[in-house]
Coordinates of C-alpha atoms and ligand atoms in Angstrom, one line a residue:
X742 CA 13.6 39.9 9.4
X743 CA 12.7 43.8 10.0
X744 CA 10.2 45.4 7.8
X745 CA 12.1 46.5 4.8
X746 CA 13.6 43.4 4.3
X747 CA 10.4 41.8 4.6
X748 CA 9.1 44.5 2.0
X749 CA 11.4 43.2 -0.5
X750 CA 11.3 40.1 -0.2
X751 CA 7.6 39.8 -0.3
X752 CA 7.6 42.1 -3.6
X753 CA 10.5 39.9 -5.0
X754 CA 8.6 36.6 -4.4
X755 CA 5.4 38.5 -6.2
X756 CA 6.4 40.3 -8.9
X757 CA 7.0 39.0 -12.3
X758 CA 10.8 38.4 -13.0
X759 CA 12.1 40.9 -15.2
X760 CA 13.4 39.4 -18.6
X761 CA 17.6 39.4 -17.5
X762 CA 16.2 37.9 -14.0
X763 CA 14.6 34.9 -16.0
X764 CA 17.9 34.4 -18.2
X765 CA 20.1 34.4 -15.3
X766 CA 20.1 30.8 -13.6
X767 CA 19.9 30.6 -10.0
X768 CA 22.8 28.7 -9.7
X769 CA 26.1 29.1 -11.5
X770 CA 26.7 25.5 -11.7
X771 CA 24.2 22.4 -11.3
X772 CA 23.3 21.5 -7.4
X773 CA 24.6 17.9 -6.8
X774 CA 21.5 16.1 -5.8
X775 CA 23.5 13.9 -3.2
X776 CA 22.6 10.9 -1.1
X777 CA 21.8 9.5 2.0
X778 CA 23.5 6.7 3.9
X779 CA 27.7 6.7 3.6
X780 CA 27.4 10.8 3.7
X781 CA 27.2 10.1 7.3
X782 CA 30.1 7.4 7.5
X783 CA 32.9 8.6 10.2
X784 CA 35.4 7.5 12.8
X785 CA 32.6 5.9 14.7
X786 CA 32.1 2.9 11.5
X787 CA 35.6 2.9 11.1
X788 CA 36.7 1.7 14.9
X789 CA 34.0 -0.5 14.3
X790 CA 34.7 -2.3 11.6
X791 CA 38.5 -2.2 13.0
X792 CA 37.7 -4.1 15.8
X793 CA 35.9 -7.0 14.2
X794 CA 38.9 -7.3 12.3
X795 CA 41.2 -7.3 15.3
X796 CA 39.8 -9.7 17.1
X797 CA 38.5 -12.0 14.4
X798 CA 35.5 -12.5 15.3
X799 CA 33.1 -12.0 12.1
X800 CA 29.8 -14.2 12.5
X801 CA 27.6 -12.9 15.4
X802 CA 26.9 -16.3 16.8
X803 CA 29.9 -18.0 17.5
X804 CA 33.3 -16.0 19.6
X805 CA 36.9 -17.0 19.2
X806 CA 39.6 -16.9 22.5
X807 CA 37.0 -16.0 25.3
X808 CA 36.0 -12.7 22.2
X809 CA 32.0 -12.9 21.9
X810 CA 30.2 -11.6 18.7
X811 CA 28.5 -8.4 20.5
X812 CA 28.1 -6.3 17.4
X813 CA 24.9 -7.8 15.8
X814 CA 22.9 -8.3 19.4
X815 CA 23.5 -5.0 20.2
X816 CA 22.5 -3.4 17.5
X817 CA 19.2 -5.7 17.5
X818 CA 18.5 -4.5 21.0
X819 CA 19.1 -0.8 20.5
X820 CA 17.2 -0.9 17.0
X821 CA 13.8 -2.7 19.0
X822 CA 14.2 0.2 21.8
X823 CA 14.2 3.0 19.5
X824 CA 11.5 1.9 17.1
X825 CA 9.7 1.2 19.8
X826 CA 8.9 -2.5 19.5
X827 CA 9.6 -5.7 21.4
X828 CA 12.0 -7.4 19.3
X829 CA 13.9 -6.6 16.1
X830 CA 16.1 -9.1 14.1
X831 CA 19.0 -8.3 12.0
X832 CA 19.0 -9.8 8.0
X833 CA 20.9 -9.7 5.0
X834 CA 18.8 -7.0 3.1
X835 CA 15.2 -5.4 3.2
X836 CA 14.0 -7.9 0.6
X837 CA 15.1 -10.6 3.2
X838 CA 13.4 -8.7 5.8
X839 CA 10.3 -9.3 4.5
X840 CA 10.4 -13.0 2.9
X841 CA 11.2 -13.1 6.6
X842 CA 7.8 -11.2 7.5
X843 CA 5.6 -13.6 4.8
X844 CA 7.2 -17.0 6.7
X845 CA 6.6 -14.9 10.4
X846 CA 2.8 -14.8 9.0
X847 CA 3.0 -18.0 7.4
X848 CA 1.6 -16.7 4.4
X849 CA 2.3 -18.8 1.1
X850 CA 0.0 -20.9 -1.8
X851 CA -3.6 -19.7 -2.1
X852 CA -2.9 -16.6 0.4
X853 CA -3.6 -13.1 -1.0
X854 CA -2.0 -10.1 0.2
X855 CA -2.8 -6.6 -1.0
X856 CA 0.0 -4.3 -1.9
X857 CA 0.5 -0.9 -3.6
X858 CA 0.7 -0.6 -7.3
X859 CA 3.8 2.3 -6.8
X860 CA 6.8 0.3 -4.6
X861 CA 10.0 -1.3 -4.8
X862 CA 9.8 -4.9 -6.7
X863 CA 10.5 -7.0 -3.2
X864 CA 7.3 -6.6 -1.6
X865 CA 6.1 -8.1 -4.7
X866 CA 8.7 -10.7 -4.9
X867 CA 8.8 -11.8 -1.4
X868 CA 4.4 -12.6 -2.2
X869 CA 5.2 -14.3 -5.2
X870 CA 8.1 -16.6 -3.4
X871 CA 6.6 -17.2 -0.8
X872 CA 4.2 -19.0 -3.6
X873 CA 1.1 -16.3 -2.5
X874 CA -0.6 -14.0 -4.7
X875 CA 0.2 -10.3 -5.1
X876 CA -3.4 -8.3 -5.8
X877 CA -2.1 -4.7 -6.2
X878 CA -4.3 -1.1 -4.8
X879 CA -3.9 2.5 -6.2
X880 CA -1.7 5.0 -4.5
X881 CA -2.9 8.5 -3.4
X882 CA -1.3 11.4 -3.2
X883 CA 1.1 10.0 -0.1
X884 CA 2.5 8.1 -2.6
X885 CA 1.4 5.5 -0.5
X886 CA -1.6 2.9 -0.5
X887 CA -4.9 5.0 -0.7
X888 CA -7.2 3.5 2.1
X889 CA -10.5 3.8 -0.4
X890 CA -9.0 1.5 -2.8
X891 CA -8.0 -1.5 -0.4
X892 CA -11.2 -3.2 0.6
X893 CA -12.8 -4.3 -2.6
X894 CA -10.3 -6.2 -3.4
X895 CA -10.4 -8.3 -0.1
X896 CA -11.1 -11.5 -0.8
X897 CA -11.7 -15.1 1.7
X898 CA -8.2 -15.8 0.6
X899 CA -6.7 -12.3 1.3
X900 CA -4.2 -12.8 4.5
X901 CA -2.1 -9.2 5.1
X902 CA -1.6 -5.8 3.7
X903 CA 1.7 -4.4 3.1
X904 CA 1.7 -0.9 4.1
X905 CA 4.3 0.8 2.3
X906 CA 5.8 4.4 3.2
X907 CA 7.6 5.9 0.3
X908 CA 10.2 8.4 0.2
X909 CA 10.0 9.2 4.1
X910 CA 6.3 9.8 4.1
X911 CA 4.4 7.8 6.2
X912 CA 1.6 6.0 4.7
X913 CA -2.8 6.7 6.6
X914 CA -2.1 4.3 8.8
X915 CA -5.4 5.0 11.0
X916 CA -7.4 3.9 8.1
X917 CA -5.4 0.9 7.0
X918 CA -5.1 -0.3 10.5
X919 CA -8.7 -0.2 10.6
X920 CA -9.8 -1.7 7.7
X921 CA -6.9 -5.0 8.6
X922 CA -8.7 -5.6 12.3
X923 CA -12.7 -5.1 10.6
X924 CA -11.6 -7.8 8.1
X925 CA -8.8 -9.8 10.4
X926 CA -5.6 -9.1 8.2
X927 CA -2.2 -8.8 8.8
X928 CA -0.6 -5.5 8.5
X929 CA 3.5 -5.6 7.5
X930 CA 4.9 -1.9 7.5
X931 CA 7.9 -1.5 4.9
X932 CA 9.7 1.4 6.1
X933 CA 12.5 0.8 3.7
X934 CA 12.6 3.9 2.8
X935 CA 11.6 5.7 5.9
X936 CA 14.1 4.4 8.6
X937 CA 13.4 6.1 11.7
X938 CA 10.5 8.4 10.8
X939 CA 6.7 8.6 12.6
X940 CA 3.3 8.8 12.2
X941 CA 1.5 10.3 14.9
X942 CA 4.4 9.9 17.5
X943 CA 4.9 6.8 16.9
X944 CA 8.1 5.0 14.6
X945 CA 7.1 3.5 11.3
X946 CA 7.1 -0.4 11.8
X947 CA 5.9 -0.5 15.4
X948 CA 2.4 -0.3 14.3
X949 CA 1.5 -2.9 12.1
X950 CA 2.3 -6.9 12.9
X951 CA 5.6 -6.7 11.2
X952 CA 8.5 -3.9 10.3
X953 CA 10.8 -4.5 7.5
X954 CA 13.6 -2.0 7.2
X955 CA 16.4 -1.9 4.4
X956 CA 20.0 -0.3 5.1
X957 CA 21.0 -0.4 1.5
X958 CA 23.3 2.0 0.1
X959 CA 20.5 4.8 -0.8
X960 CA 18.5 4.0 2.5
X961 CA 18.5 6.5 6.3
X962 CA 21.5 4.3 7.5
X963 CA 23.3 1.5 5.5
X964 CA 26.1 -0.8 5.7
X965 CA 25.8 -1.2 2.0
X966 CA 23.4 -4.0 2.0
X967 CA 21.4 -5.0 5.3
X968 CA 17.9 -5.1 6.7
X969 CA 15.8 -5.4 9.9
X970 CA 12.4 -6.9 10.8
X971 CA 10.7 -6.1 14.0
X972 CA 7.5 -7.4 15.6
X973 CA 6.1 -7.3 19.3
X974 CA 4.7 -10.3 18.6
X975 CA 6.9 -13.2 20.4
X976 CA 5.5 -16.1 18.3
X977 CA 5.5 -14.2 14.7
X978 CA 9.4 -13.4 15.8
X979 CA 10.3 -16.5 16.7
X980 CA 9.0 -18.0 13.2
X981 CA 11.1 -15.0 11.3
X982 CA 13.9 -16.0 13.3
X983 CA 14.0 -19.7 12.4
X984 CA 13.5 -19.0 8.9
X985 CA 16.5 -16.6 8.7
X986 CA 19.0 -19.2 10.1
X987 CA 17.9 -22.1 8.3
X988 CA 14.7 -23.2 10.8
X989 CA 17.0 -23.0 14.0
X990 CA 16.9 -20.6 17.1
X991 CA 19.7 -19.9 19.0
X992 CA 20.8 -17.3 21.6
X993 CA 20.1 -14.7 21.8
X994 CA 17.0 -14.6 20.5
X995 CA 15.9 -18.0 22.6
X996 CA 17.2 -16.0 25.8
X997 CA 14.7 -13.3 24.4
X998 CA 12.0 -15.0 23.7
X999 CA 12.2 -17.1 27.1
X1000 CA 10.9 -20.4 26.5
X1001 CA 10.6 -21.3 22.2
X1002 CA 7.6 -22.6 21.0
X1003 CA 8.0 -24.3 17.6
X1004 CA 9.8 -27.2 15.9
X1005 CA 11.9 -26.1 13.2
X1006 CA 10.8 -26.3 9.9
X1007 CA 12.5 -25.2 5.9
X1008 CA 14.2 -22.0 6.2
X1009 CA 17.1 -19.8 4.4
X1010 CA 20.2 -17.9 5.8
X1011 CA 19.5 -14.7 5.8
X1012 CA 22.1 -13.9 9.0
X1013 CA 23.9 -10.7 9.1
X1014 CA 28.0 -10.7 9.4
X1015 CA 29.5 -8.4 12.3
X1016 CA 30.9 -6.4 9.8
X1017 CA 27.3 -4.8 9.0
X1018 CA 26.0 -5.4 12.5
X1019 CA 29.2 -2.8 13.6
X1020 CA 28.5 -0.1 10.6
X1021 CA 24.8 -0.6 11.5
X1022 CA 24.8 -0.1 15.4
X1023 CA 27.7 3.5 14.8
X1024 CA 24.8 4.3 12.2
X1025 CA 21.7 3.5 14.6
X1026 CA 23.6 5.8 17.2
X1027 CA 23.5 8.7 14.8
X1028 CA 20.1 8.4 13.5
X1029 CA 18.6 11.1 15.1
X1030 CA 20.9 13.3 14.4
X1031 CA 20.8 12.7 11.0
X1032 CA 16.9 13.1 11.0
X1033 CA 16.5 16.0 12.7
X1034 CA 19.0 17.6 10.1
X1035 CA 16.6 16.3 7.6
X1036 CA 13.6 17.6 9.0
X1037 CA 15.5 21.1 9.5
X1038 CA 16.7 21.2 5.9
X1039 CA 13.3 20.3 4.9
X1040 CA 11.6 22.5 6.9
X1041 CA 13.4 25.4 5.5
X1042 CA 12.6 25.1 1.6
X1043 CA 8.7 23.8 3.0
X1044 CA 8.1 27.1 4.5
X1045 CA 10.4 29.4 1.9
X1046 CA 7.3 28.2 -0.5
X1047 CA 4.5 28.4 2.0
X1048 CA 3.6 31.5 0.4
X1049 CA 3.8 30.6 -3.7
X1050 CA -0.2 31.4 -4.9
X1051 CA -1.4 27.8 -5.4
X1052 CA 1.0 25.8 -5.0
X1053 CA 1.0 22.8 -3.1
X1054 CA 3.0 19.5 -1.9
X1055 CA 2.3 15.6 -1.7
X1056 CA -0.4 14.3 0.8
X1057 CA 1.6 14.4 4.5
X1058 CA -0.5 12.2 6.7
X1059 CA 1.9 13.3 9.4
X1060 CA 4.2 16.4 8.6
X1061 CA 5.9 16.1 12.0
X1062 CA 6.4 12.4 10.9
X1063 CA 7.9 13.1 7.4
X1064 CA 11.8 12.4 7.1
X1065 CA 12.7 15.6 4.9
X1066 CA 14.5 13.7 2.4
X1067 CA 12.4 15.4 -0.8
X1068 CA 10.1 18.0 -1.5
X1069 CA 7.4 17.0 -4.1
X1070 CA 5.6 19.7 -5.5
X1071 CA 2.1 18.7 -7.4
X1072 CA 0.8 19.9 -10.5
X1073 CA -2.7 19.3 -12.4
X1074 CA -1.4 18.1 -15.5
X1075 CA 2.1 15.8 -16.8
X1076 CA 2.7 18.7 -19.4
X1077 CA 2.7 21.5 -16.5
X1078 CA 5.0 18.9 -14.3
X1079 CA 7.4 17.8 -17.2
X1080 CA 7.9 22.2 -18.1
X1081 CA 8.7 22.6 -14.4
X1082 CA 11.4 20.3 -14.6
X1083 CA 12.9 21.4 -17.5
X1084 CA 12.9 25.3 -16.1
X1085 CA 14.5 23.8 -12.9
X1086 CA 17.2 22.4 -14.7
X1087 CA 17.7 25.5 -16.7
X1088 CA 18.2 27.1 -13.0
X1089 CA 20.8 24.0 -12.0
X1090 CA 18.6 23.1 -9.1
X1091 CA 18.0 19.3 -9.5
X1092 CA 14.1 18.0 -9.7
X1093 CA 12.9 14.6 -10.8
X1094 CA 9.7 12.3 -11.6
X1095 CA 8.9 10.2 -8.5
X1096 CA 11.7 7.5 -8.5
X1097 CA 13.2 5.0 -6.3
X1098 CA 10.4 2.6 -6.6
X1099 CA 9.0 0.9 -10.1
X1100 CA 5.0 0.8 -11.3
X1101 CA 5.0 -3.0 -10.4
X1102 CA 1.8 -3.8 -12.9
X1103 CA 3.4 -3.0 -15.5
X1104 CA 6.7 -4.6 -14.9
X1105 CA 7.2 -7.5 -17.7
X1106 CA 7.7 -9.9 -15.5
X1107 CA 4.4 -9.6 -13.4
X1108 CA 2.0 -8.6 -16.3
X1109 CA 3.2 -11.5 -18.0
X1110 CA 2.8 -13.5 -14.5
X1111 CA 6.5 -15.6 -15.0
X1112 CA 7.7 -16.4 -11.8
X1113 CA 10.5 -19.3 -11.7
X1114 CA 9.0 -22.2 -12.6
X1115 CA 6.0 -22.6 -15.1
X1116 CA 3.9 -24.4 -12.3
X1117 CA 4.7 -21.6 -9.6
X1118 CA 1.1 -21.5 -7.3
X1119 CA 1.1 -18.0 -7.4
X1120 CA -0.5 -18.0 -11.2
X1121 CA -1.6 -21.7 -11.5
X1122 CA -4.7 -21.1 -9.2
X1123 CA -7.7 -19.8 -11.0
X1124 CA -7.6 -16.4 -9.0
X1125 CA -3.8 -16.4 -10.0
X1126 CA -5.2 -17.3 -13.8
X1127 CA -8.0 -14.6 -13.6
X1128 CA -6.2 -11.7 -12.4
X1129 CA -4.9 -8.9 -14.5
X1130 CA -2.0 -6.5 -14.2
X1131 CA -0.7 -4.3 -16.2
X1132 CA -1.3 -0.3 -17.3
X1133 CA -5.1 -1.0 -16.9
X1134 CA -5.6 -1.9 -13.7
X1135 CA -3.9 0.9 -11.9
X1136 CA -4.4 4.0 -14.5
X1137 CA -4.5 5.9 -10.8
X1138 CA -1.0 5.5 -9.7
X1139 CA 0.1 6.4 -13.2
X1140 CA -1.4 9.8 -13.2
X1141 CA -0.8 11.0 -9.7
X1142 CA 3.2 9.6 -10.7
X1143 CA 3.1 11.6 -13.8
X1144 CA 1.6 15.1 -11.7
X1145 CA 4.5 15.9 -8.9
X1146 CA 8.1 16.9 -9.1
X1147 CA 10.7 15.3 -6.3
X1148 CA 13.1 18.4 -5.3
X1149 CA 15.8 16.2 -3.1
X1150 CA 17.4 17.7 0.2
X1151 CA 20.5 16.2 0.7
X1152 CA 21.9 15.7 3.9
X1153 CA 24.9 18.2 3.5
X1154 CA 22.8 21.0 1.7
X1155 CA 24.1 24.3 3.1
X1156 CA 21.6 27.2 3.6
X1157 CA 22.9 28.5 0.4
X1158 CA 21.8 25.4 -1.5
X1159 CA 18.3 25.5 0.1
X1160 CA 17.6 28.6 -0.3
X1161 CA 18.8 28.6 -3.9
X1162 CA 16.2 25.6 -4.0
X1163 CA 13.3 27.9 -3.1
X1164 CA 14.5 30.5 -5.0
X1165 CA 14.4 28.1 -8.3
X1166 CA 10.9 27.2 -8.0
X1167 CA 9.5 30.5 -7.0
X1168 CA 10.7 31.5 -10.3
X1169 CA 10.0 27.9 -12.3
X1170 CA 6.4 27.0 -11.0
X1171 CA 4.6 30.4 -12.0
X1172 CA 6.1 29.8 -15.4
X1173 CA 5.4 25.9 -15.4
X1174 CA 1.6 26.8 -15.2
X1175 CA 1.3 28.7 -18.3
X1176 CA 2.8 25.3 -20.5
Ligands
LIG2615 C1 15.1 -0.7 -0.8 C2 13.7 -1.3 -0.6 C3 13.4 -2.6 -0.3 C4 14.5 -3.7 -0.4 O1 15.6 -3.5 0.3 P1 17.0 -4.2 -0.1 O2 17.8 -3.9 1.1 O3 17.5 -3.5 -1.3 O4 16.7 -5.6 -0.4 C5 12.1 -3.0 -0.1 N1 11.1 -2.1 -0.1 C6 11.3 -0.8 -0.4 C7 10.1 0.1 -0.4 C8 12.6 -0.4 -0.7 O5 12.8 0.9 -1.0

């Protein structure tokens, strides 16, 4: 940028919009806030799923006229490599991915396990069916668990922590790593929502005991529904693997794992079909790719509003880390955040209350503790009878929900669209702070 250029622009991000500057919108028409996963489907998922259909051979563990199921194992290899962890095992869903992580820790009736108040419903659901109690901590302004609000609720019977990192952000793992080995917990990372980013140089799900990773439809990489579990730890993988194909092992995973160590015992199927193992592995390929773009989009609207007086984003533990996939900008009060939105949309630049996960204490269902069966040990137990959930006990994650606006980058936003993006709040969040 030479200096008059920079001239302007700096007085144009400064001075007060004039009043035909404040009536004309930004955009013409509204931005599409468009999503992750399929944008990035191609030739490469296509010859894929071509050839599972051409040489008819759709379940990954048996083959069919000398053809051997390749798709699922491969992608399972490549998937540990790049994450950075021993093994990794392929499932049906993220939600299976981590019933799969409470049998690999053999957590179930009378077992705690602490979990944030702001998440998707399985991590809540895979506690409770697993027949273990779900004792839920504040969020901070990661949108993640807040490390000051996890150890007074440790109790004897508390066995893991499910670090959750929402919306690309990676959660303070220092911190909750530490608190988990003073008090000799179990640490599951759910990177559902974070496939492929870091914290620290490190990938998401390599830290803790357990990864779970969901390739739904709005996830980093999808084959529609799909999920992944990874652990380093040969035992706690061989225990998710025998509860994802009904309590057996087979190869590969016993050629893995070398020599097996347990009887089999009650399982599920939770196996995933080469037909997602193919569209997985031509997504895995591309991950990078599709991260770095991301991070560049990202990085573009992050420092077009480095300079706006006073304003500031979420909590980044790692900014390096981050995935790019939203900008949240924070305000001090619901009324300022809940103006901003409305001038956004007046400018057709999307922006949105935190979504994509649910405030679980307050969902019916777990305030009113009604799992399936009347007698489910999850509520009988008198911790499970004393407990309360519900608006009270996590007034917290309410109000740090209610103070930030989600801006989302979409994967095929051109420069235009971004810098149309910064251009929309420079003029919205002066004017939100006068509601
Ligand atoms: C999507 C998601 C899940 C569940 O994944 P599914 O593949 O939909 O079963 C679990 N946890 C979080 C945080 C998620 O966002």
């Amino acid at each position: 940028m030479n200096r008059r250029n920079f001239v302007a622009a700096t007085a144009a991000a400064t001075a007060a919009p004039t009043q035909a500057q404040q009536a004309t919108p930004v955009r013409e028409k509204p931005l599409r806030g468009d999503n992750w996963g399929p944008l990035h489907y191609d030739a490469a998922e296509k010859a894929q799923v071509d050839e599972v259909v051409d040489t008819g051979v759709p379940f990954r563990f048996s083959g069919r006229r000398g053809v051997m199921p390749v798709k699922v194992a491969t992608y399972e290899k490549e998937f540990a490599a790049k994450i950075g962890a021993r093994y990794a095992l392929a499932v049906s869903s993220g939600t299976a991915a981590l019933e799969c992580a409470m049998a690999a820790l053999q957590i179930g009736p009378g077992d705690e396990v602490i979990l944030p108040a702001w998440t998707w419903h399985s991590d809540c659901t895979a506690i409770v069916r697993a027949g273990a109690l779900p004792v839920f901590a504040e969020i901070d302004e990661t949108f993640n668990l807040d490390p000051s609000d996890i150890e007074h609720r440790i109790t004897p019977n508390t066995k893991a922590i499910i670090a959750v990192h929402l919306q690309g952000n990676p959660a303070h793992l220092d911190p909750i790593l530490a608190i988990a080995r003073k008090h000799k917990l179990r640490v599951i990372e759910d990177c559902s929502q974070a496939v492929g980013a870091s914290y620290k140089g490190r990938r998401l799900g390599s830290m803790g005991d357990l990864g779970t990773y969901s390739h739904q439809e709005s996830k980093t990489i999808t084959s529609g529904e799909g999920g992944t579990i990874v652990s380093s730890d040969p035992e706690l993988f061989e225990r998710a693997v025998r509860f994802h194909d009904v309590g057996s092992i087979r190869a590969p995973h016993s050629e893995m794992l070398g020599a097996t160590k347990l009887s089999p015992f009650v399982g599920t199927n939770f196996r995933m079909s080469e037909f997602a193992g193919g569209v997985m592995l031509a997504q895995l390929r591309k991950l990078d790719s599709i991260i770095a773009n991301a991070r560049a989009n990202a990085a573009r609207v992050y420092e077009g509003l480095s300079q706006v007086p006073g304003l500031r984003f979420r909590n980044r533990p790692d900014p390096a880390g981050e995935l790019g996939s939203l900008v949240f900008v924070r305000f001090d009060s619901k009324a300022q955040r809940d103006r901003f939105l409305d001038l956004m949309r007046a400018e057709n630049v999307p922006a949105n209350p935190p979504a994509g996960s649910v405030v679980l204490p307050i969902q019916s269902y777990i305030e009113n503790k009604i799992a399936t069966h009347p007698a489910w040990p999850t509520w009988t137990s008198p911790r499970g009878r004393a407990i309360q959930y519900g608006a009270a006990s996590c007034p917290r994650t309410i109000d740090v929900l209610s103070r930030f606006a989600g801006i989302p980058i979409g994967p095929k936003y051109t420069r235009q669209d971004l810098d149309d993006i910064v251009a929309a709040v420079r003029k919205a969040y002066p004017a939100a702070l006068k509601a």
